[in-house]
Amino acid sequence: MAATARAVVYVRVSTDDQAEHGVSIKAQEQACRDFAAGKGWTVADVLGDPGVSGSTPVNARPGLRAAIDLLAPGDVLLAYNRSRLFRAAPIVIAMIEAEVAARGASIRTVSIEGTGSDSAADVFVRRIMDAQGEHWINAVREGTQRALDHKRAHGEALGNIPYGWRLAPDGLHLEPDPADAGLVETVRRLRDAGLAYRRIAEVLPHLGYRPKKGAAEWSHTSVRRLLGKVKRWRQAKRARELAEALKPKEPAPCPTRPSRTSSARPSTTIPAASRPSPPPPTSPSPPSAASSSGNAA
């Protein structure tokens, strides 16, 4: 590709990216400027989106949107690597590349990553790198969801504290809030009486109840969400209590049996002195004189 006259530099970093990779906005900008100088390109502008995720849509990223709009035929959209531009599904990446190409410009990165040309080999490398970026953002989402599910299952505070609950002294779990008990019970009774959520929202201010988070007024959505959150948290609490009650108890330790070779075992051997003496052997008695004389006769 022939040398181009201009390069529009785009930089981006999120909190997680900087913690993991340590590539700050300033470091990205300097690397891009050095790369452009080596190619003989003039840096037309440096635009960025600090603290924005790479999965955020283009139209929600003012820095990237402005960088693409600034491109003219023959220009280069230059970034430190492709993950700075996007970490999204392949279809999203293809749409961005198509828009850049429609302006007669191209995408290049300091890390190269197959952006040196549009050969089959370079396109293949780009697709591999884009798939790696998509995998990374999906893995982060899965890890976040697992952490949230764990906190929810163990009754730990998660996001906004629902009505009827407050943060426990340990700073992790929730406990019933007596201050909100009256509101929750009032809403439940109004609902049981057949009032629609919208009607309940109209009644609550007249009963002296104000919405949380600085909202100006109640809405049917906030009333329905109030009952739904309280119900889910109470179900989770009962489930934890039941699981604790059904947890198997530790078996009692078995008593220790005495050893077979223990000296404390009583002996069954009878001492020789205590044994009864066997009867003396009996010898045949001699014949009497009467019987002898009878035999002689």
Coordinates of C-alpha atoms in Angstrom, one line a residue, residues 148-290:
L148 CA -23.6 -11.7 40.7
D149 CA -25.4 -15.0 40.9
H150 CA -23.3 -16.1 43.9
K151 CA -24.0 -12.8 45.7
R152 CA -27.7 -13.1 45.0
A153 CA -27.8 -16.7 46.2
H154 CA -26.1 -15.9 49.5
G155 CA -28.2 -12.8 50.2
E156 CA -25.5 -10.3 49.7
A157 CA -26.2 -6.7 48.7
L158 CA -26.6 -6.4 45.0
G159 CA -27.1 -3.0 43.3
N160 CA -29.9 -0.9 44.7
I161 CA -31.2 -2.2 48.1
P162 CA -34.9 -3.1 47.6
Y163 CA -37.7 -1.7 49.7
G164 CA -38.2 -3.5 53.0
W165 CA -34.5 -4.3 53.4
R166 CA -31.3 -2.6 54.5
L167 CA -27.6 -3.4 54.6
A168 CA -26.6 -5.5 57.6
P169 CA -23.8 -4.5 59.9
D170 CA -21.4 -6.9 58.1
G171 CA -21.7 -4.7 55.0
L172 CA -22.5 -7.7 52.8
H173 CA -25.9 -9.1 53.5
L174 CA -29.4 -7.6 53.7
E175 CA -31.8 -7.6 56.7
P176 CA -35.4 -6.5 57.1
D177 CA -35.7 -2.7 57.4
P178 CA -38.4 -1.8 60.0
A179 CA -38.6 1.7 58.4
D180 CA -39.9 0.3 55.1
A181 CA -42.1 -2.4 56.6
G182 CA -45.1 -0.1 56.7
L183 CA -44.8 0.8 53.0
V184 CA -44.4 -2.8 51.9
E185 CA -47.3 -3.9 53.9
T186 CA -49.5 -1.0 52.6
V187 CA -48.7 -1.8 49.0
R188 CA -49.4 -5.5 49.5
R189 CA -52.8 -4.7 51.1
L190 CA -53.8 -2.3 48.4
R191 CA -52.8 -4.9 45.8
D192 CA -54.8 -7.6 47.6
A193 CA -57.8 -5.3 47.7
G194 CA -57.7 -5.3 43.8
L195 CA -56.1 -1.9 43.1
A196 CA -54.1 -1.7 39.9
Y197 CA -50.4 -0.8 40.1
R198 CA -51.1 2.6 38.5
R199 CA -53.8 3.4 41.1
I200 CA -51.5 2.4 43.9
A201 CA -48.8 4.7 42.6
E202 CA -51.4 7.6 42.7
V203 CA -52.4 6.7 46.3
L204 CA -49.0 6.3 47.9
P205 CA -48.1 10.1 48.0
H206 CA -51.3 10.8 49.8
L207 CA -50.3 8.3 52.4
G208 CA -47.0 10.0 53.0
Y209 CA -44.8 7.6 51.1
R210 CA -42.1 9.0 48.8
P211 CA -40.1 7.0 46.2
K212 CA -36.4 6.3 46.8
K213 CA -33.5 7.4 44.7
G214 CA -34.8 11.0 44.4
A215 CA -37.6 10.1 42.0
A216 CA -40.3 12.8 41.7
E217 CA -43.3 10.5 41.9
W218 CA -44.3 6.8 42.0
S219 CA -45.1 4.9 38.8
H220 CA -46.9 1.7 38.2
T221 CA -43.5 0.2 37.1
S222 CA -41.8 1.1 40.4
V223 CA -44.7 -0.3 42.4
R224 CA -44.6 -3.6 40.6
R225 CA -40.9 -3.7 40.9
L226 CA -41.1 -3.0 44.6
L227 CA -43.3 -6.0 45.3
G228 CA -41.3 -8.2 42.9
K229 CA -38.0 -7.5 44.6
V230 CA -39.3 -8.0 48.1
K231 CA -40.9 -11.3 47.1
R232 CA -37.7 -12.6 45.5
W233 CA -35.5 -11.5 48.4
R234 CA -37.8 -13.2 50.9
Q235 CA -37.9 -16.4 48.8
A236 CA -34.1 -16.4 48.7
K237 CA -34.0 -15.9 52.5
R238 CA -36.4 -18.8 53.1
A239 CA -34.4 -21.0 50.8
R240 CA -31.2 -20.2 52.6
E241 CA -32.8 -20.9 56.0
L242 CA -34.2 -24.2 54.7
A243 CA -30.8 -25.2 53.3
E244 CA -29.2 -24.5 56.6
A245 CA -31.8 -26.6 58.4
L246 CA -31.4 -29.5 56.1
K247 CA -27.6 -29.4 56.2
P248 CA -26.4 -32.8 57.6
K249 CA -25.1 -32.7 61.1
E250 CA -21.7 -33.8 62.1
P251 CA -21.9 -37.5 63.4
A252 CA -21.0 -38.1 67.1
P253 CA -17.6 -39.6 67.6
C254 CA -17.6 -43.4 68.3
P255 CA -16.4 -44.5 71.8
T256 CA -12.9 -45.8 71.8
R257 CA -12.8 -49.6 72.2
P258 CA -10.1 -51.1 74.5
S259 CA -7.1 -52.7 72.8
R260 CA -7.0 -56.5 72.6
T261 CA -3.5 -56.4 74.1
S262 CA -4.5 -54.2 77.0
S263 CA -3.1 -55.2 80.3
A264 CA -6.4 -54.3 82.0
R265 CA -8.2 -57.2 80.4
P266 CA -8.8 -59.9 83.1
S267 CA -6.8 -63.1 82.7
T268 CA -8.7 -66.4 82.2
T269 CA -5.8 -68.5 83.2
I270 CA -6.3 -70.5 86.5
P271 CA -3.3 -70.5 88.8
A272 CA -1.7 -73.9 89.2
A273 CA -2.2 -73.8 93.0
S274 CA -5.9 -73.4 92.6
R275 CA -6.4 -76.2 90.2
P276 CA -8.2 -79.4 91.6
S277 CA -5.9 -82.5 91.9
P278 CA -6.9 -85.3 89.6
P279 CA -8.2 -88.5 91.3
P280 CA -5.5 -91.2 91.9
P281 CA -5.5 -94.0 89.4
T282 CA -7.5 -97.1 90.6
S283 CA -5.8 -100.5 90.6
P284 CA -7.8 -103.8 90.5
S285 CA -8.5 -105.2 94.1
P286 CA -7.0 -108.6 95.0
P287 CA -9.5 -111.5 95.2
S288 CA -10.9 -112.4 98.6
A289 CA -10.1 -115.7 100.5
A290 CA -13.7 -117.0 100.2

